mmCIF file of C-alpha atoms and ligand atoms in Angstrom:
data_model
loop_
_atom_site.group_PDB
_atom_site.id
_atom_site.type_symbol
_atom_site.label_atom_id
_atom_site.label_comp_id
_atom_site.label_asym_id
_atom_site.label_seq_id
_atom_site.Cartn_x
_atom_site.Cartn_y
_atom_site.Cartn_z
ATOM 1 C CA UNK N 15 -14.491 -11.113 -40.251
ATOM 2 C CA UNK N 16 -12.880 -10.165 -36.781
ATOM 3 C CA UNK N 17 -10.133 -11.534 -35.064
ATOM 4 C CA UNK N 18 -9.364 -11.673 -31.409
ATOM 5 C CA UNK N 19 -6.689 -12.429 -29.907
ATOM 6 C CA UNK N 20 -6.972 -15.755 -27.020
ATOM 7 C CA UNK N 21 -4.380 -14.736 -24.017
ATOM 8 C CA UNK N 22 -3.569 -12.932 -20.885
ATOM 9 C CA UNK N 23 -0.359 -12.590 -22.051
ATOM 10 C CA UNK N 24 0.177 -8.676 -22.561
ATOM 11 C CA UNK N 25 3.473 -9.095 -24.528
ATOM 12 C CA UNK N 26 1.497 -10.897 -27.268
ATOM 13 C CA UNK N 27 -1.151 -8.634 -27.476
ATOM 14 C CA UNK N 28 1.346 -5.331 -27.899
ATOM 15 C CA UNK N 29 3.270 -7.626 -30.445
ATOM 16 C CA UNK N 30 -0.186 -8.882 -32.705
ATOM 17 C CA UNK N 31 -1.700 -5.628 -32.385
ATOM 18 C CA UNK N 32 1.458 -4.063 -34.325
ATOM 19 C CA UNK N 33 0.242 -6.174 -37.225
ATOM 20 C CA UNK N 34 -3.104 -4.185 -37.433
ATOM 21 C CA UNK N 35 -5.364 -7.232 -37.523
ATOM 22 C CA UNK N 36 -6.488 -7.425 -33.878
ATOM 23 C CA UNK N 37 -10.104 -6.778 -33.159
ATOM 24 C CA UNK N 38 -10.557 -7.393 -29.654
ATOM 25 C CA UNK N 39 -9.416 -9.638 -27.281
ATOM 26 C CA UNK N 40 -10.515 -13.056 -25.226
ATOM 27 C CA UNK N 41 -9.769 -14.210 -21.892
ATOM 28 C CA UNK N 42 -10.436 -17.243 -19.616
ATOM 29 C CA UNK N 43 -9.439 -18.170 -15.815
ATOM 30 C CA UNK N 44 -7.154 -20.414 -17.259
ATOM 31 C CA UNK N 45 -5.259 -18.093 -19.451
ATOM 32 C CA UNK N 46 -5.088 -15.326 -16.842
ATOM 33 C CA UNK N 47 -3.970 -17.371 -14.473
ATOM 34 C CA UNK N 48 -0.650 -18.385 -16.888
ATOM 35 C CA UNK N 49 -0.481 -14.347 -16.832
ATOM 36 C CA UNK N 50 0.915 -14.750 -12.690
ATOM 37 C CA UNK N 51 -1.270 -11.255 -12.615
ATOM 38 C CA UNK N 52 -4.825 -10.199 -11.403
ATOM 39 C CA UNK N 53 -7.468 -10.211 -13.901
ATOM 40 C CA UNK N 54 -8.409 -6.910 -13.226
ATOM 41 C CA UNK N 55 -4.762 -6.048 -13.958
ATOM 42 C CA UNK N 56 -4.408 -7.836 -16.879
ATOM 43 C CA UNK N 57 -7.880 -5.896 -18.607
ATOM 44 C CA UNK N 58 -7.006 -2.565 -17.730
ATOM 45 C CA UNK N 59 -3.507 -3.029 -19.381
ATOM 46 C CA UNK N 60 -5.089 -5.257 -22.299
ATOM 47 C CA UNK N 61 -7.870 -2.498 -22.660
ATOM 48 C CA UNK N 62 -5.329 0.305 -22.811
ATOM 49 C CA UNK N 63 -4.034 -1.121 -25.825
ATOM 50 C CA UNK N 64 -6.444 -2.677 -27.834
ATOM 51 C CA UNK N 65 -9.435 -0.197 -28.518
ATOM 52 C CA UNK N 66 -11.734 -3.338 -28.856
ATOM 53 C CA UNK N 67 -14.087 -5.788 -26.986
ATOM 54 C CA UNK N 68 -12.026 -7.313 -24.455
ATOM 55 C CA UNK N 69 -13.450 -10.580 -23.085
ATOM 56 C CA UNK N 70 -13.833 -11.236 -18.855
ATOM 57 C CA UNK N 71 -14.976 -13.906 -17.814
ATOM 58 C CA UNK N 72 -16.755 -14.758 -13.974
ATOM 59 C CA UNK N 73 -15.753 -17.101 -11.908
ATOM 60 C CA UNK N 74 -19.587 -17.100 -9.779
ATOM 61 C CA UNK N 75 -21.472 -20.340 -10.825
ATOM 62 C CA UNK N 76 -24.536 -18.570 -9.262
ATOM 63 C CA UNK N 77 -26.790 -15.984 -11.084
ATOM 64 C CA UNK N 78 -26.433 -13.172 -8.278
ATOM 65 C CA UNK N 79 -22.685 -13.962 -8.033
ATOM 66 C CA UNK N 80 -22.222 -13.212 -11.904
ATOM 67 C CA UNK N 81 -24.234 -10.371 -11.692
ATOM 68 C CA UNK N 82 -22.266 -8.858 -9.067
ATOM 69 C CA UNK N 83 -18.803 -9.813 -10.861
ATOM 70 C CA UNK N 84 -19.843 -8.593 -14.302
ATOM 71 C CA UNK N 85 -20.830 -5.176 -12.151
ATOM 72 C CA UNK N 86 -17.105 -5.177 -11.094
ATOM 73 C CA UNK N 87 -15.496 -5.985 -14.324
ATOM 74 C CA UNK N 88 -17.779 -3.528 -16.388
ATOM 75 C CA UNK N 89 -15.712 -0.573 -13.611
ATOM 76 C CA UNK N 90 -12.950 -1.540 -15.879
ATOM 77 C CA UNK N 91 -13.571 0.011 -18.984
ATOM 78 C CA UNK N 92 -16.527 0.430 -21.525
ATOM 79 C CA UNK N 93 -14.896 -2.425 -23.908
ATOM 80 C CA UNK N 94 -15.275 -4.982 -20.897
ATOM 81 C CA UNK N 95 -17.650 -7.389 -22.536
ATOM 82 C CA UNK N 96 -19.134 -9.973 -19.665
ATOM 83 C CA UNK N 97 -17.741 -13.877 -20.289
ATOM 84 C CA UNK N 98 -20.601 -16.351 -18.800
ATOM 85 C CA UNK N 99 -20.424 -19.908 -19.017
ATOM 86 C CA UNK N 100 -23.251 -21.557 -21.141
ATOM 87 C CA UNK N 101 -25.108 -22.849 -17.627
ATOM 88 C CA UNK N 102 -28.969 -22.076 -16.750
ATOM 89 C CA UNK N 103 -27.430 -19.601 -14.079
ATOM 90 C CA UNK N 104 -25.072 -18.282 -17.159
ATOM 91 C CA UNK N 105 -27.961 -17.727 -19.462
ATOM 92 C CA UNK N 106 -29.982 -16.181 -16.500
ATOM 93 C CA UNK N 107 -27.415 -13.590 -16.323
ATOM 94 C CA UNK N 108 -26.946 -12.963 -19.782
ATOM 95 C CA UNK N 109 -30.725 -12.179 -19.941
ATOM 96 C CA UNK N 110 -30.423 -9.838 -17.402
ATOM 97 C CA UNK N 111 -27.242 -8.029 -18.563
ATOM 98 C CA UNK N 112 -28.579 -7.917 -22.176
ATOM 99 C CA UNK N 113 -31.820 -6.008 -20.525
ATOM 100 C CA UNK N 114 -29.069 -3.559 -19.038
ATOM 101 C CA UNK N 115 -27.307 -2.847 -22.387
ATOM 102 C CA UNK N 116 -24.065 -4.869 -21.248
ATOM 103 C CA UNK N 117 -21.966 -7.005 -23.745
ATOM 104 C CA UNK N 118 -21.695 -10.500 -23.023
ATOM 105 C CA UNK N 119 -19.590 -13.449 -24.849
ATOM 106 C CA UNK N 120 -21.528 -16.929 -23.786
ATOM 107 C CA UNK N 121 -18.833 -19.167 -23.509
ATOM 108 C CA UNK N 122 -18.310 -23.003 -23.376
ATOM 109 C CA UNK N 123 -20.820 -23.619 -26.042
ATOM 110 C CA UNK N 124 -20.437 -27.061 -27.458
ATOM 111 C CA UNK N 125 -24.302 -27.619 -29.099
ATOM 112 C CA UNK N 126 -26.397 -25.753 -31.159
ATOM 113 C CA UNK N 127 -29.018 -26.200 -28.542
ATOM 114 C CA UNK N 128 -26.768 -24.169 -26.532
ATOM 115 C CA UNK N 129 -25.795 -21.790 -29.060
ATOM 116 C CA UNK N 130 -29.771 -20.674 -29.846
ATOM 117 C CA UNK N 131 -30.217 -20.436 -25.876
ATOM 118 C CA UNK N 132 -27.669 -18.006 -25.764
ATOM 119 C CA UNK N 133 -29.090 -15.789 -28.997
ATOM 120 C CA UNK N 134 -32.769 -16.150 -27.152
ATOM 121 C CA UNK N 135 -31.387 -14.243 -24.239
ATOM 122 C CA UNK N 136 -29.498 -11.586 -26.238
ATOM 123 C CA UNK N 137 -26.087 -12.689 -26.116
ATOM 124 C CA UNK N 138 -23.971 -10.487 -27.802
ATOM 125 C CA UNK N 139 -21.432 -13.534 -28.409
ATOM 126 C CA UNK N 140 -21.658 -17.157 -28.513
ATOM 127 C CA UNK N 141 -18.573 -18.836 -28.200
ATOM 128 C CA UNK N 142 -18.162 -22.627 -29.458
ATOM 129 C CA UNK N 143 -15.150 -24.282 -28.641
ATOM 130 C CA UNK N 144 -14.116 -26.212 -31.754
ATOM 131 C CA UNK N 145 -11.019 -27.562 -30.553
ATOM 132 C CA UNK N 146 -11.966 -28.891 -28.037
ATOM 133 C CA UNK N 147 -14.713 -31.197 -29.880
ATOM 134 C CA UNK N 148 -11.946 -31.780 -32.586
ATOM 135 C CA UNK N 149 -9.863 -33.221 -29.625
ATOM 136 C CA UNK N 150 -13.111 -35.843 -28.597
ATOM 137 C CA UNK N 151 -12.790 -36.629 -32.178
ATOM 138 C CA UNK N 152 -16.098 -34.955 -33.155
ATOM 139 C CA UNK N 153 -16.491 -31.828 -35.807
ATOM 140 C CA UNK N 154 -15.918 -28.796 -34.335
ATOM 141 C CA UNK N 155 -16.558 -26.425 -37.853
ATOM 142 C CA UNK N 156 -19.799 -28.417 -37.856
ATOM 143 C CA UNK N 157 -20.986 -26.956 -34.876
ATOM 144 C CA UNK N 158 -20.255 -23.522 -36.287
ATOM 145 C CA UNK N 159 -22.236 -24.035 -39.415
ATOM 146 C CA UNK N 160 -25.094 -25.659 -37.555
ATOM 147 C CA UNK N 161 -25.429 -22.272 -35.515
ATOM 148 C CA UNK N 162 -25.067 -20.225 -38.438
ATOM 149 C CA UNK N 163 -27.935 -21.543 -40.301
ATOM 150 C CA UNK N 164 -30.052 -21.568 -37.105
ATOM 151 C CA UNK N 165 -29.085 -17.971 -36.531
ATOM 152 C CA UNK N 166 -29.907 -17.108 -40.003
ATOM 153 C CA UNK N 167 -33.469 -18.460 -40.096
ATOM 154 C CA UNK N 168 -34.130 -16.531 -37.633
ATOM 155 C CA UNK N 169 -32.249 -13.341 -37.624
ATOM 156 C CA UNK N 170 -30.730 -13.578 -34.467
ATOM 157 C CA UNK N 171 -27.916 -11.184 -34.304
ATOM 158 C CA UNK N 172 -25.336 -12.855 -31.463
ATOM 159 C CA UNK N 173 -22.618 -12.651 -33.155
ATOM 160 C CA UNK N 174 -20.978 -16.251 -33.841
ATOM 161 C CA UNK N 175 -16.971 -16.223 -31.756
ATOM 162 C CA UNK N 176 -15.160 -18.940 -33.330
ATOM 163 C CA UNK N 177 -13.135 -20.223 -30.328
ATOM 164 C CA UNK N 178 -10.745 -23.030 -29.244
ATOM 165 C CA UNK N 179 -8.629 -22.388 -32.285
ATOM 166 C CA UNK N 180 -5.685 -24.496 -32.880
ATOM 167 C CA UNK N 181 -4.438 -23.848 -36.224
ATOM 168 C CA UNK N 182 -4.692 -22.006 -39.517
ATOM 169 C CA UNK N 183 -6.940 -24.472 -40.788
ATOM 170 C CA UNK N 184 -9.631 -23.966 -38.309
ATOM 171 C CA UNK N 185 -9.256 -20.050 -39.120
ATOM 172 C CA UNK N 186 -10.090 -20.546 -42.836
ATOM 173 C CA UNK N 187 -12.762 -23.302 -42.516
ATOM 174 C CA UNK N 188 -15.030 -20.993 -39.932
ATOM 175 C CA UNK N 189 -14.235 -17.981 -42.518
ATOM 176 C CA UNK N 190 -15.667 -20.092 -45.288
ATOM 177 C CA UNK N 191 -18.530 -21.043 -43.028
ATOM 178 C CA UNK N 192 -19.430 -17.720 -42.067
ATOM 179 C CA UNK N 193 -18.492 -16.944 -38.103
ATOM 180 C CA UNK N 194 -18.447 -13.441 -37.606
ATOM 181 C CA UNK N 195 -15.266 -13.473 -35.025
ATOM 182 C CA UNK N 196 -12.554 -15.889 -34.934
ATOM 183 C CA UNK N 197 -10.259 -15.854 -31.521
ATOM 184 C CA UNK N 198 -6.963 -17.552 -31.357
ATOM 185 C CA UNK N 199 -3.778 -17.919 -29.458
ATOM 186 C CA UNK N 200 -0.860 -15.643 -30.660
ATOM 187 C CA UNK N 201 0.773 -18.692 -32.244
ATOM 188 C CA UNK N 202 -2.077 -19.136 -34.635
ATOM 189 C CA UNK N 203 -2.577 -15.840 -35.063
ATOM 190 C CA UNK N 204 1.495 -15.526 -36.598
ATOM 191 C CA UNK N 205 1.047 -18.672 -38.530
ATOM 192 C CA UNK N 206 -1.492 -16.824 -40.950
ATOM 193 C CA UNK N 207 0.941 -15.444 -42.244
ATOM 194 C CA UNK N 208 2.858 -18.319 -43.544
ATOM 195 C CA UNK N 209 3.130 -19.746 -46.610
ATOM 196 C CA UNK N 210 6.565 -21.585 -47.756
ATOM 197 C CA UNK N 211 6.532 -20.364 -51.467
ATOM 198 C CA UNK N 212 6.052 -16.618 -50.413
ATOM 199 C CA UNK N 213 9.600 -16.886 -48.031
ATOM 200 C CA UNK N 214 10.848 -18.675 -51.230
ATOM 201 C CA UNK N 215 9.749 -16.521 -53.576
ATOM 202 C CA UNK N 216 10.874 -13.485 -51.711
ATOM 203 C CA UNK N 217 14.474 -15.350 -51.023
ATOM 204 C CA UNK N 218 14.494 -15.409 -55.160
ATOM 205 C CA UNK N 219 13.627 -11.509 -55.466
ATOM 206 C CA UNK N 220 16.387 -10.601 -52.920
ATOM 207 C CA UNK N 221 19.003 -12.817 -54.809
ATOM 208 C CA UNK N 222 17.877 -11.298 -58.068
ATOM 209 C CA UNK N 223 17.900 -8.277 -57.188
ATOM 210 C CA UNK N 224 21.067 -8.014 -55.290
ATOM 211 C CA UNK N 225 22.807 -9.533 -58.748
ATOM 212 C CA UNK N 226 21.335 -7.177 -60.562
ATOM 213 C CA UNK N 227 23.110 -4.612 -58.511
ATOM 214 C CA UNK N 228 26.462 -6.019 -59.055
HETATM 215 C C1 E4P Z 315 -12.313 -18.637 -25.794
HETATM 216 O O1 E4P Z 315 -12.753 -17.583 -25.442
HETATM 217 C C2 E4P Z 315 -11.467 -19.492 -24.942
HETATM 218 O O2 E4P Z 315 -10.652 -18.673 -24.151
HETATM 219 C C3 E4P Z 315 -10.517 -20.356 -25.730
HETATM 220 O O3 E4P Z 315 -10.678 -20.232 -27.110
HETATM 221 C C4 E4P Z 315 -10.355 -21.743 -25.199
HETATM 222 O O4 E4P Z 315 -9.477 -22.465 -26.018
HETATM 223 P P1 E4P Z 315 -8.711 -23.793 -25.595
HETATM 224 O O5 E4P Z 315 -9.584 -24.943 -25.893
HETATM 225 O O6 E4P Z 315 -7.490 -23.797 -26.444
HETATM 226 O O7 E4P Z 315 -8.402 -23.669 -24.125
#
C-alpha cells in the first residue's frame, strides 16, 4: 500500500519524508492556499523532494480550461499527476489526458457511480473522500469497498486514493479493504506511529537497563 502525504505545507513534507514512508504527495486549492505560496511554487519545491506522484489540481470548471491548466502544470515536472474534479467536464478531460499518456487523480468522488466513470475514462486515480461522508454521518470505508469490488470485476486498473483521512482508524480500515493509496494530513500520518504500550514498554527497557548499569 502507498501513502501520500495531504498538504502544501513543505515543512511537513521534508519532515514525513525523513521517515521513509512517503509515496507521493496530494494537493488541493484549499491546502495550497493555507501554504500563502503559488501552486506552481509549492510543486516544484514539493517535487524536488519527494521523487513521487505529486498531485495538482485545476481550478477550470470547463473542459478546454483544464486542458490548458493540466498543460501548464505537467511544465512542472514529470511526477505532476493532473487533479480533476469528478464533473462531466472533469471526466471529459481525464479521457483526453489518459489518450495523451498523462497521470490524472479524479478527485471529489463520493459514489461508486462516480468512481467507475472515472476508471471508464482511464483515470489513473480515483479519489473518494471518506471523511467527508463520515462527517454527513454516512460510511465513508463503504464507499471504498464498493469501488474495489466494482474495479475488481472488471479489471480496471485506476488505482483506488483513499482520501479525506482523519485518523489512524480510517488508515487501517481502507488497508484491510484493499485501497491501493491512502493520503493523509501530516498529523495522521505521525499518529501511525503511536501506540501507548510501545512508549511504555520502551520507558521500562530504558529504566532497566540504566539499573543494570549501576
Ligand atoms: C485529497 O486529495 C484531498 O486533498 C483531501 O484528502 C481532502 O480532505 P479533507 O476532507 O480533509 O479536506
Amino acid at each position: 500500500m502507498e501513502f501520500f502525504i495531504d498538504t502544501g505545507i513543505v515543512d511537513e513534507i521534508k519532515a514525513a519524508a525523513k521517515w521513509g514512508i512517503v509515496d507521493g504527495v496530494t494537493t488541493n486549492p484549499t491546502l495550497i492556499a493555507k501554504s500563502g505560496r503559488t501552486q506552481a511554487d509549492v510543486i516544484k519545491e514539493i517535487c524536488a523532494i519527494i521523487d513521487g506522484p505529486i498531485s495538482a489540481e485545476v481550478i477550470a470548471t470547463d473542459t478546454v480550461g483544464m486542458l490548458k491548466e493540466a498543460r501548464e502544470l505537467t511544465k512542472i515536472h514529470d511526477n505532476v499527476v493532473i487533479k480533476l474534479p469528478l464533473t462531466a467536464d472533469g471526466i471529459s478531460a481525464c479521457h483526453a489526458l489518459s489518450s495523451d499518456g498523462i497521470k490524472t487523480n479524479v478527485t471529489l468522488c463520493f459514489s461508486a457511480n462516480q468512481a467507475l466513470l472515472a476508471a471508464k475514462v482511464g483515470a489513473t486515480y480515483i479519489s473518494p473522500f471518506i471523511g467527508r461522508l463520515d462527517d454527513l454521518g454516512q460510511d465513508g470505508c463503504q464507499l471504498i469497498e464498493e469501488i474495489r469490488t466494482i474495479y475488481d470485476n472488471y479489471g480496471f486498473t485506476t488505482k483506488i486514493l483513499a482520501a479525506s483521512i482523519r485518523h489512524p482508524m480510517h488508515v487501517r480500515d481502507v488497508a484491510m479493504i484493499g485501497a491501493d493509496v491512502a493520503t493523509m494530513p501530516y498529523k495522521a500520518m505521525e499518529q501511525l506511529f503511536h501506540h501507548p504500550l510501545t512508549d511504555r514498554g520502551l520507558e521500562q527497557f530504558l529504566a532497566d537497563h540504566a539499573k543494570s548499569q549501576k
